[in-house]
Amino acid sequence: MTQNDNPLLNDWHGPFGLPPFDLLRAEHFEPALHEAMRRHREELDALAAQAEPVDFDNTAAALDRSGELLYRLDALLGNLTASHTSPELQAVQRAVAGPMAAHDTAVRTHPGVFARLDQLHQRREQLGLSPEQRRLVERLHTDALRAGARFAPAQRQAYQELVAELAELNARFGQNVLADENGHGLLLDGEADQAGLPHFFREACRQAAIDRGLPEGSRLVTLSRSMVVPFLTFSERRDLRETVWRAWVARGEHPGEHDNRPIAARILQLRQRQAAMHGQASFADHALTDAMAGHQGAVRELLGEVWRRARSAFDGERALVEDCMRQHGAGHALQAWDWRFWAEKVRAERYALDEAAVKPYLSLDRLVEAMFDCAQRLFGVHFERRADIAGYHPDVVAWEMFDAAGESRGLFLQDNFARPTKRSGAWMSDFQYGSRNRGALRPVILNNCNFSRAAPGEPTLLSLDDARTLFHEFGHGLHGLLSVTGYHRLAGTQVLRDFVELPSQLYEHWLMEPGVLQRHARHWQTGEPIPRAMVDKLQAAERWCQAYETLRYTASALVDLEAHAAAEPPADITAFEAQVCERIGLPEVVGMNHRLCHFQHLFAGGGYAAGYYVYLWAEVLDADAFNAFVEAGDPFDPQVAQRLLRHVYAAGDSVAPQQTYIDFRGRPAGIEPLLAQRGLLEPASA
């Protein structure tokens, strides 16, 4: 295949610079990526060899512009392998993961380029740079140092080999989780197996079976969270709840070719070696030097405070659940696969609230309208459907974003449904961030969810948890769409990891605003708005099971931190996980959000390694930030919204996050709004 025959190496003429999805084949990627890496190296060699004295434009700005083709190809491959993969694409992903990671390290540590960047960094205060230019120099310099730019040549080579192996292991880990999720599920056999399941869930199971080519009339419970959680909540078949729960928590733990336990152990060993090369005692220490938290102590203080309060509050929740079991004549002990079933009964009885009665008001289409409406009321942008723009799969829906003056400002792609070719979870990614230095003035942002597909002719109905996920990911999406910075490295969500969840978690608050719900939450059959009494019940029930959910999350964050803080990484991750859970006192009935064997945040990539705490860190910020609207007396107060747009959603990483939050709020965040939000303000017991 010649370069002219490879559509990835030709100009992309699709709307907003999208690639020709219909022409792409897996075999196009590997040669295109190697060619893009070659061109990138040529750019850097030319940058390093130039005779002109070092200045911002010919060094920092030029480095920021370099590698644009490689970035686009990498983003495209990443989006396809996450959202619509195939055995052929997975083979490409495995083949290029190592070379791509080694190339990235070589780019950041290029001796000639770093010599110029280092010189620029030393003189940055004397050059009359703008704050954004100075920030770019500092971030590029930090990137270089963290990639080993000051290492001796032999060390740099060893470091490149290490990160290449890590990248290969990350790819295998994620593919193994997907294989387990596709290879395990529960076929429901007749009415007895469906006892207690509401109509919408039965139809979702039927559609899941159709999507997987099973015989007509089959109903399948997959291991997607959007199916597991409602099954555990509604199924009256305790034996089947246990079967599904055990399959869910054991993903990645089955002996054989998809066993993630040795992969995770090897990743931990390599990360520890990585940290040692940087002179750090552990990978957690290394990772946290480039975070808002700064060090383990700050993370442990936050997690410990919240854990103590949640652990105390959980005893009260458990007492209510066990009392409900006794009243209904259940003679068995409460187990992990029982919790959601009985907790839902407590919620229904205590708050007169039935989730199955709420769902008809939470149709996906209406909630998409709601999230767009909130964006317009807050930030003056609106979205128009672009049915003429085709994505990589028929599920992808395109929306063009316009500003208040009617100017086109970006493209938003939504891919909402679970399918066998998509990894689990929900996430935001990009095809292109907005930066003037690269001439990319209209970002192209993608949101992925894994909602259960409704039967043909019926609307997709979401749980409240799914609705929060929709708003959460759109908060990330807005962070990418509204940020058009001077420089690519500072654009969009490329911020410190414990700041990146602020825009997403903050956006969830508008979902639960009574005015938003009554305006957009309408019964899919009658069109009637959700009753105000039901909204009041939803808000009253918000704190029910918060201690349970907090313990699940915090246990995962603590296990992550301990695994990456260990001077001797654990060889047996299952035993290590059990030891940590026993030491912190995690009740077995609670469990963890993610066990290490399928913890993709940590092991399918490195972004959240020693960093799962960031959701709680950001919740301190988002709870405090939303209080600015509460204090203004209006959830859409225009002055507060404009400050939020300027300092959070539109700023990218052009200002240090500690400073940009103070610029928005006028002061640092306090923890009290978070504790109040989770119902944990009461003092923890001694």
XYZ file of C-alpha atoms in Angstrom:
686
model
C 0.000 0.000 0.000
C 1.413 3.389 -0.976
C 0.913 6.531 1.051
C -1.421 7.858 -1.648
C -3.620 4.789 -1.210
C -3.906 5.262 2.554
C -6.864 7.516 3.418
C -5.335 8.250 6.821
C -2.395 10.005 5.164
C -4.483 12.029 2.727
C -6.265 15.242 3.651
C -9.458 14.628 5.602
C -12.259 16.531 3.932
C -15.112 15.487 6.189
C -17.142 18.091 8.098
C -15.079 19.626 10.901
C -12.053 17.743 9.573
C -13.494 14.314 10.417
C -11.852 11.326 8.717
C -13.568 9.279 5.990
C -14.901 6.611 8.349
C -16.447 4.611 5.514
C -13.052 4.164 3.820
C -11.013 3.172 6.863
C -9.671 -0.329 7.377
C -7.592 -1.688 10.234
C -4.572 -2.246 7.987
C -4.378 1.499 7.266
C -3.374 2.388 10.811
C 0.010 0.824 11.426
C 1.783 2.220 8.336
C 0.094 5.596 8.812
C 1.173 5.850 12.445
C 4.766 4.921 11.639
C 4.814 7.520 8.867
C 3.360 10.135 11.222
C 6.019 9.319 13.814
C 8.729 9.689 11.147
C 7.392 13.113 10.137
C 7.212 14.149 13.780
C 10.857 13.227 14.332
C 11.805 15.277 11.278
C 9.958 18.294 12.694
C 11.793 17.983 16.002
C 15.190 17.513 14.371
C 14.598 20.688 12.364
C 13.475 22.546 15.481
C 16.630 21.493 17.319
C 18.957 22.285 14.419
C 17.769 25.819 13.699
C 20.433 28.506 13.978
C 18.178 31.233 15.341
C 18.550 32.108 19.038
C 16.016 30.525 21.353
C 12.752 32.395 21.700
C 9.177 31.487 22.556
C 7.891 31.258 18.983
C 10.680 29.133 17.514
C 10.854 26.772 20.489
C 7.767 26.460 22.737
C 5.158 27.431 20.127
C 6.902 25.331 17.453
C 7.056 22.310 19.766
C 3.358 22.758 20.557
C 2.539 22.729 16.820
C 4.601 19.656 16.048
C 3.120 16.188 15.654
C -0.335 17.349 14.613
C -0.874 14.464 12.182
C 0.251 11.905 14.755
C -2.103 13.391 17.354
C -5.079 13.107 14.978
C -4.266 9.499 14.071
C -3.702 8.501 17.692
C -6.997 10.110 18.740
C -8.827 8.329 15.922
C -7.375 4.915 16.777
C -8.053 5.452 20.480
C -11.666 6.369 19.824
C -12.248 3.390 17.541
C -10.611 0.813 19.801
C -12.618 2.090 22.780
C -15.966 2.584 21.057
C -16.171 0.288 18.023
C -13.331 -2.195 18.040
C -12.696 -5.439 16.197
C -10.129 -8.238 16.424
C -8.193 -6.534 13.624
C -8.184 -3.153 15.396
C -7.228 -4.816 18.680
C -4.239 -6.413 16.938
C -3.208 -2.980 15.635
C -3.643 -1.505 19.102
C -1.344 -4.134 20.602
C 1.208 -3.740 17.817
C 1.527 0.050 18.004
C 1.080 0.633 21.746
C 4.749 0.103 22.562
C 6.266 2.037 19.632
C 3.843 4.930 20.186
C 4.677 5.165 23.896
C 8.413 4.994 23.181
C 8.023 7.708 20.526
C 6.149 9.964 22.951
C 8.951 9.620 25.494
C 11.600 10.238 22.818
C 9.761 13.391 21.719
C 9.597 14.805 25.215
C 13.261 14.016 25.861
C 14.743 14.950 22.452
C 18.169 16.279 23.527
C 18.349 19.178 21.075
C 14.762 20.276 21.638
C 15.060 19.971 25.398
C 18.256 22.032 25.430
C 16.360 24.898 23.788
C 13.273 24.392 25.975
C 15.395 24.290 29.127
C 17.116 27.530 28.151
C 13.724 29.144 27.508
C 12.409 27.870 30.841
C 15.338 29.367 32.743
C 14.680 32.799 31.173
C 10.871 32.689 31.190
C 10.483 35.472 33.759
C 12.689 37.885 31.794
C 11.164 37.486 28.326
C 7.948 39.468 28.729
C 5.805 36.421 28.073
C 2.064 36.500 28.620
C 0.760 34.370 31.514
C -0.506 31.780 29.025
C 2.840 31.632 27.217
C 4.672 31.217 30.508
C 2.264 28.450 31.500
C 2.963 26.646 28.203
C 6.725 26.792 28.771
C 6.296 25.449 32.304
C 3.998 22.586 31.283
C 6.186 21.522 28.356
C 9.251 21.632 30.606
C 7.498 19.558 33.280
C 6.411 17.043 30.631
C 10.016 16.696 29.529
C 11.385 16.222 33.023
C 8.751 13.615 33.878
C 9.681 11.721 30.707
C 13.356 11.643 31.746
C 14.864 14.545 29.803
C 17.714 14.894 32.314
C 18.529 11.181 32.304
C 21.781 9.956 30.816
C 21.388 8.444 27.306
C 21.378 4.851 28.583
C 18.760 5.750 31.195
C 16.609 7.435 28.569
C 16.733 4.312 26.423
C 15.812 2.113 29.385
C 12.961 4.462 30.256
C 11.605 4.325 26.689
C 11.643 0.530 26.814
C 9.848 0.595 30.160
C 7.028 2.872 28.990
C 6.693 0.853 25.793
C 6.115 -2.322 27.802
C 3.659 -0.476 30.037
C 1.652 0.676 27.019
C 1.477 -2.861 25.641
C 0.266 -4.164 29.001
C -2.318 -1.364 29.277
C -3.763 -2.359 25.900
C -3.941 -6.043 26.867
C -5.579 -5.241 30.213
C -8.422 -3.275 28.619
C -8.950 -5.882 25.907
C -9.143 -8.632 28.534
C -11.886 -6.788 30.439
C -13.884 -6.395 27.230
C -13.435 -10.109 26.447
C -14.728 -11.078 29.892
C -17.689 -8.710 29.624
C -18.623 -10.168 26.240
C -17.957 -13.753 27.315
C -20.076 -13.753 30.471
C -23.723 -12.945 31.022
C -26.963 -14.465 32.236
C -29.628 -15.802 29.910
C -33.050 -15.491 31.526
C -35.088 -18.664 31.033
C -38.793 -18.003 31.194
C -40.982 -15.939 33.502
C -39.546 -17.360 36.720
C -36.111 -15.920 35.923
C -37.682 -12.500 35.315
C -39.555 -12.211 38.608
C -39.599 -8.621 39.818
C -38.031 -7.168 36.673
C -39.912 -4.138 35.291
C -41.000 -3.967 31.672
C -38.296 -1.525 30.588
C -35.570 -3.842 31.879
C -37.055 -6.952 30.293
C -37.072 -5.120 26.971
C -33.465 -4.017 27.472
C -32.521 -7.673 28.054
C -34.356 -8.679 24.900
C -32.522 -6.027 22.882
C -29.171 -7.083 24.367
C -29.849 -10.631 23.157
C -30.733 -9.356 19.681
C -27.538 -7.261 19.557
C -25.538 -10.439 20.221
C -27.336 -12.550 17.643
C -29.116 -14.827 20.115
C -32.311 -16.682 19.143
C -35.586 -14.786 18.912
C -37.226 -14.323 22.308
C -33.976 -14.596 24.299
C -33.304 -12.218 27.146
C -29.731 -11.542 28.265
C -28.306 -9.709 31.284
C -24.888 -8.454 30.182
C -22.114 -7.240 32.484
C -22.675 -3.600 31.552
C -23.235 -1.500 34.672
C -26.473 -0.193 33.148
C -27.785 -3.778 33.253
C -26.110 -5.190 36.353
C -27.259 -2.469 38.758
C -30.981 -2.611 37.821
C -30.912 -6.406 37.872
C -29.450 -6.399 41.385
C -32.037 -3.773 42.336
C -35.202 -5.405 41.020
C -34.690 -9.155 40.570
C -36.571 -11.245 43.133
C -34.407 -14.254 42.275
C -31.707 -14.145 44.940
C -29.796 -17.014 43.313
C -29.612 -15.168 40.000
C -28.601 -11.931 41.708
C -25.675 -13.823 43.209
C -24.738 -15.281 39.820
C -24.694 -11.851 38.162
C -22.882 -10.202 41.065
C -20.149 -12.851 41.104
C -19.629 -12.568 37.347
C -19.492 -8.768 37.603
C -16.886 -8.595 40.357
C -14.743 -11.377 38.826
C -14.126 -9.669 35.469
C -10.436 -10.006 34.650
C -9.902 -12.686 37.300
C -10.562 -15.846 35.297
C -7.521 -18.083 34.715
C -6.416 -18.298 31.116
C -5.598 -15.916 28.299
C -7.738 -13.062 29.666
C -6.424 -13.200 33.244
C -5.505 -9.644 34.266
C -3.887 -10.522 37.588
C -0.344 -11.068 36.283
C -0.708 -8.068 33.966
C -1.691 -5.725 36.809
C 1.139 -7.054 38.977
C 3.665 -6.449 36.197
C 2.304 -2.920 35.614
C 2.771 -2.127 39.294
C 6.357 -3.405 39.167
C 7.184 -1.281 36.132
C 5.619 1.816 37.655
C 7.658 1.355 40.791
C 10.792 1.108 38.637
C 9.650 4.259 36.828
C 9.348 6.115 40.136
C 12.758 4.908 41.309
C 14.364 6.277 38.145
C 12.911 9.667 39.096
C 14.304 9.364 42.620
C 10.902 8.774 44.222
C 10.138 6.179 46.895
C 6.958 5.006 45.178
C 4.877 5.571 42.085
C 2.256 7.344 44.197
C 4.889 9.867 45.252
C 5.952 10.352 41.639
C 2.395 10.727 40.295
C 1.288 13.195 42.964
C 4.110 15.645 42.378
C 2.182 16.805 39.303
C -1.258 17.085 40.907
C -3.191 19.636 42.941
C -2.844 17.375 45.985
C 0.945 17.444 45.701
C 1.699 14.577 48.083
C 0.231 11.453 49.656
C -0.502 13.176 52.935
C -3.115 15.482 51.419
C -4.835 12.573 49.679
C -4.810 10.375 52.767
C -6.194 13.176 54.905
C -9.182 13.694 52.584
C -9.884 9.991 52.050
C -9.458 9.242 55.756
C -11.817 12.001 56.871
C -14.537 10.943 54.457
C -13.999 7.230 55.175
C -14.413 7.676 58.938
C -17.631 9.624 58.539
C -19.088 7.272 55.928
C -18.154 4.165 57.929
C -20.025 5.519 60.936
C -23.066 6.535 58.871
C -23.181 3.150 57.136
C -24.126 1.374 60.349
C -27.387 3.318 60.353
C -28.096 2.450 56.715
C -27.370 -1.213 57.328
C -29.703 -1.298 60.334
C -32.563 0.051 58.208
C -31.918 -2.494 55.435
C -31.748 -5.436 57.844
C -34.895 -4.244 59.612
C -36.671 -4.165 56.230
C -35.507 -7.725 55.549
C -36.932 -8.909 58.861
C -40.251 -7.196 58.212
C -40.496 -9.005 54.862
C -39.615 -12.363 56.409
C -36.167 -12.782 54.847
C -34.288 -15.212 57.057
C -30.902 -15.132 55.346
C -27.938 -12.943 56.212
C -27.456 -9.752 54.187
C -24.915 -10.298 51.385
C -23.390 -8.047 48.737
C -25.842 -9.258 46.049
C -28.750 -8.468 48.379
C -27.932 -4.859 49.214
C -29.385 -3.026 46.225
C -32.574 -5.128 46.249
C -33.380 -4.430 49.887
C -32.053 -0.853 49.849
C -34.501 -0.104 47.039
C -37.348 -1.453 49.189
C -36.256 0.819 52.049
C -36.192 3.763 49.675
C -39.646 2.917 48.346
C -41.092 2.609 51.842
C -39.176 5.411 53.555
C -39.525 7.993 50.782
C -42.569 6.591 48.942
C -40.375 6.510 45.849
C -40.251 3.716 43.292
C -37.427 3.904 40.737
C -39.550 2.044 38.214
C -42.150 4.825 38.548
C -39.509 7.529 38.003
C -37.955 6.049 34.855
C -40.839 6.851 32.468
C -40.041 10.537 33.061
C -36.339 10.123 32.264
C -36.219 9.428 28.542
C -32.824 9.844 26.935
C -34.024 12.267 24.262
C -35.624 14.573 26.832
C -32.540 14.525 29.028
C -30.299 15.390 26.094
C -32.578 18.392 25.529
C -32.219 19.242 29.219
C -28.417 19.180 29.240
C -28.309 21.350 26.100
C -30.840 23.764 27.586
C -28.744 24.158 30.736
C -25.675 24.906 28.606
C -27.564 27.602 26.744
C -28.907 29.204 29.927
C -25.474 29.140 31.546
C -23.064 29.820 28.700
C -25.139 31.112 25.776
C -24.377 28.175 23.449
C -26.931 26.082 21.615
C -26.772 22.778 19.739
C -28.306 21.772 16.420
C -28.589 18.211 15.131
C -26.402 17.408 12.095
C -28.064 14.339 10.608
C -25.832 14.705 7.539
C -22.670 13.921 9.531
C -21.969 10.196 9.795
C -19.839 8.802 12.581
C -17.900 5.566 12.940
C -21.100 3.688 13.958
C -24.820 4.302 13.327
C -25.333 4.991 17.052
C -23.224 8.162 16.823
C -25.287 11.366 16.770
C -23.688 14.667 15.706
C -24.572 18.088 17.119
C -23.091 21.402 16.015
C -22.476 23.985 18.741
C -23.179 27.665 18.103
C -22.391 30.667 20.308
C -24.843 33.411 21.251
C -24.018 35.310 18.050
C -24.865 32.270 15.922
C -21.261 31.437 15.028
C -20.333 27.759 14.711
C -17.950 26.855 17.549
C -17.561 23.089 17.567
C -18.940 19.616 16.965
C -20.274 17.338 19.680
C -20.629 13.598 18.987
C -22.717 11.316 21.207
C -22.410 7.526 21.304
C -24.806 6.448 24.019
C -25.490 2.717 23.759
C -23.744 -0.430 24.960
C -22.651 -2.970 22.369
C -20.141 -5.833 22.217
C -17.570 -3.715 20.340
C -17.445 -0.993 23.020
C -15.625 -1.042 26.334
C -17.645 -0.548 29.502
C -18.035 2.699 31.403
C -18.579 6.255 30.238
C -16.013 8.755 29.039
C -15.259 11.884 27.042
C -12.554 12.042 24.396
C -11.600 14.268 21.491
C -10.878 14.134 17.805
C -9.564 17.694 17.989
C -9.120 20.215 20.778
C -9.415 23.924 20.073
C -6.145 25.871 19.855
C -5.165 28.889 17.817
C -1.552 27.729 17.497
C -2.692 24.742 15.423
C -5.421 26.643 13.634
C -8.031 24.392 15.222
C -10.747 26.859 16.179
C -13.660 24.405 16.369
C -13.157 21.464 18.748
C -14.568 18.024 17.927
C -15.560 16.238 21.135
C -16.976 12.745 21.710
C -19.050 11.445 24.643
C -19.502 7.699 25.199
C -22.019 6.054 27.514
C -23.187 2.447 27.830
C -26.934 2.731 28.252
C -29.158 -0.266 27.555
C -30.824 0.069 24.179
C -34.636 0.135 24.162
C -36.742 -2.042 21.902
C -37.509 -0.571 18.464
C -40.244 2.031 18.679
C -39.779 2.653 22.395
C -37.731 5.402 24.020
C -34.585 4.688 25.993
C -35.465 5.262 29.651
C -32.667 6.071 32.073
C -32.244 5.495 35.765
C -31.364 8.554 37.818
C -27.823 7.187 38.036
C -27.643 6.941 34.234
C -29.027 10.476 33.920
C -26.240 11.736 36.169
C -23.726 9.931 33.969
C -25.181 11.682 30.909
C -24.795 15.105 32.547
C -21.375 14.203 33.981
C -19.904 13.291 30.602
C -21.453 16.356 28.986
C -19.721 18.443 31.654
C -16.450 16.991 30.347
C -17.712 17.601 26.821
C -18.361 21.287 27.529
C -14.894 21.568 29.061
C -13.517 20.390 25.716
C -15.915 22.385 23.524
C -15.758 25.737 25.314
C -11.978 25.817 25.638
C -10.168 27.367 22.673
C -6.789 28.347 24.061
C -3.743 29.802 22.396
C -1.861 26.509 22.528
C -2.747 22.856 22.027
C -0.945 21.604 25.148
C -3.173 23.842 27.292
C -6.464 23.083 25.528
C -9.592 21.363 26.761
C -9.380 18.750 29.470
C -5.566 18.526 29.444
C -5.465 19.816 33.012
C -4.201 18.296 36.247
C -6.086 15.081 36.920
C -7.579 16.178 40.240
C -9.037 19.263 38.527
C -10.407 17.567 35.404
C -13.441 16.131 37.220
C -14.614 19.551 38.455
C -16.455 20.628 35.264
C -18.087 17.199 34.896
C -19.190 16.699 38.494
C -20.329 20.303 38.785
C -22.606 19.908 35.760
C -24.448 17.056 37.482
C -25.954 19.595 39.916
C -28.217 21.094 37.246
C -29.906 17.735 36.593
C -31.482 17.805 40.051
C -32.687 21.395 39.879
C -36.502 21.247 40.260
C -37.015 23.729 37.435
C -34.910 21.636 35.063
C -36.691 18.406 35.952
C -40.173 19.895 35.655
C -39.283 21.487 32.339
C -37.699 18.448 30.709
C -38.586 15.285 32.669
C -41.839 14.375 30.943
C -43.641 11.062 30.842
C -42.735 9.379 27.574
C -46.343 8.288 26.912
C -48.463 11.179 28.210
C -46.051 14.112 27.924
C -46.989 15.177 31.441
C -44.179 16.841 33.436
C -42.789 14.970 36.403
C -44.970 15.808 39.437
C -43.426 18.276 41.864
C -44.157 15.825 44.666
C -41.996 13.225 42.910
C -39.197 15.784 42.490
C -39.382 16.553 46.196
C -39.160 12.831 46.979
C -36.177 12.438 44.659
C -34.362 15.229 46.443
C -35.296 13.892 49.863
C -33.975 10.456 48.885
C -30.713 11.841 47.487
C -28.773 10.986 50.640
C -30.166 7.482 51.032
C -27.315 4.970 50.617
C -24.738 7.762 50.373
C -22.628 6.090 53.075
C -22.735 2.797 51.149
C -21.746 4.466 47.871
C -19.071 6.557 49.586
C -17.480 3.470 51.121
C -17.457 1.671 47.753
C -15.726 4.584 46.075
C -13.313 5.387 48.905
C -12.268 1.751 49.312
C -11.338 1.671 45.611
C -9.374 4.903 45.979
C -7.526 3.619 49.056
C -6.653 0.296 47.409
C -5.367 2.210 44.378
C -3.231 4.462 46.578
C -1.831 1.588 48.640
C -1.003 -0.481 45.551
C 0.990 2.421 44.095
C 2.511 3.501 47.408
C 4.031 0.102 48.195
C 7.826 0.077 48.013
C 7.533 -3.592 47.021
C 4.588 -3.871 44.618
C 2.291 -6.829 45.349
C 2.798 -9.943 43.256
C -0.659 -11.255 44.207
C -3.078 -8.387 43.626
C -6.104 -10.328 44.886
C -4.497 -11.086 48.230
C -3.188 -7.527 48.507
C -6.623 -6.066 47.799
C -8.185 -8.314 50.460
C -5.551 -7.288 53.017
C -6.160 -3.572 52.448
C -9.934 -4.003 52.634
C -9.607 -5.947 55.882
C -7.261 -3.365 57.391
C -9.514 -0.404 56.625
C -12.600 -2.298 57.792
C -14.567 -2.471 54.534
C -17.760 -4.438 55.185
C -18.069 -7.404 52.812
C -21.642 -6.450 52.024
C -20.385 -3.149 50.558
C -17.516 -4.168 48.291
C -15.629 -1.869 45.935
C -16.576 0.134 42.865
C -13.693 -1.482 41.002
C -11.555 -4.445 41.962
C -7.949 -4.365 40.788
C -8.435 -7.170 38.245
C -10.773 -4.978 36.135
C -9.824 -1.479 37.318
C -9.430 0.125 33.901
C -8.883 3.600 35.368
C -5.600 2.275 36.749
C -4.418 -0.401 34.347
C -5.947 0.180 30.886
C -3.961 3.414 30.893
C -1.913 5.429 33.333
C -3.932 8.604 33.740
C -5.675 7.646 36.984
C -2.905 5.487 38.500
C -2.531 6.569 42.153
C -5.253 9.027 41.201
C -8.695 7.480 41.658
C -9.017 9.843 44.627
C -9.513 12.704 42.147
C -13.291 12.275 41.993
C -13.534 13.054 45.702
C -10.979 15.854 45.452
C -13.002 17.396 42.634
C -16.223 16.903 44.597
C -14.815 19.217 47.258
C -14.459 21.770 44.467
C -17.789 21.113 42.730
C -19.878 21.213 45.921
C -18.229 24.490 46.906
C -18.516 25.869 43.355
C -22.255 25.195 43.053
C -22.738 27.023 46.329
C -21.770 30.183 44.436
C -25.058 29.840 42.541
C -26.922 29.010 45.764
C -25.527 32.140 47.388
C -26.596 34.175 44.331
C -30.133 32.804 44.699
C -30.338 31.532 41.116
C -28.913 28.276 39.655
C -28.434 30.140 36.367
C -27.197 33.457 37.757
C -25.576 35.145 34.727
C -22.686 36.780 36.580
C -21.680 33.575 38.357
C -22.102 31.644 35.100
C -19.808 34.027 33.233
C -17.130 33.680 35.913
C -17.507 29.915 35.723
C -17.158 29.966 31.933
C -14.107 32.215 31.970
C -12.175 30.595 34.792
C -13.187 26.920 34.564
C -14.847 25.737 31.346
C -13.017 27.982 28.860
C -9.622 28.233 30.558
C -8.188 24.821 29.715
C -4.825 24.577 31.458
C -3.828 28.150 30.626
C -3.893 29.006 34.346
C -2.792 26.761 37.224
C -5.925 25.078 38.640
C -5.313 26.263 42.187
C -5.328 29.840 40.911
C -8.164 29.524 38.433
C -10.494 28.151 41.120
C -9.677 31.094 43.389
C -10.250 33.441 40.442
C -13.742 31.958 40.070
C -14.723 31.607 43.723
C -12.666 34.344 45.349
C -11.146 31.881 47.819
C -10.014 28.240 48.100
C -12.686 25.547 48.418
C -13.772 24.219 51.797
C -14.772 20.622 52.568
C -18.045 21.409 54.376
C -20.259 21.592 51.234
C -19.031 18.134 50.220
C -19.821 16.665 53.623
C -23.253 18.273 53.576
C -23.880 16.985 50.032
C -23.149 13.420 51.141
C -24.984 13.724 54.461
C -21.732 13.286 56.419
C -21.585 16.520 58.404
C -22.215 14.744 61.688
C -18.978 14.186 63.618
C -17.396 10.811 63.043
C -17.518 8.507 66.035
C -14.276 7.925 67.878
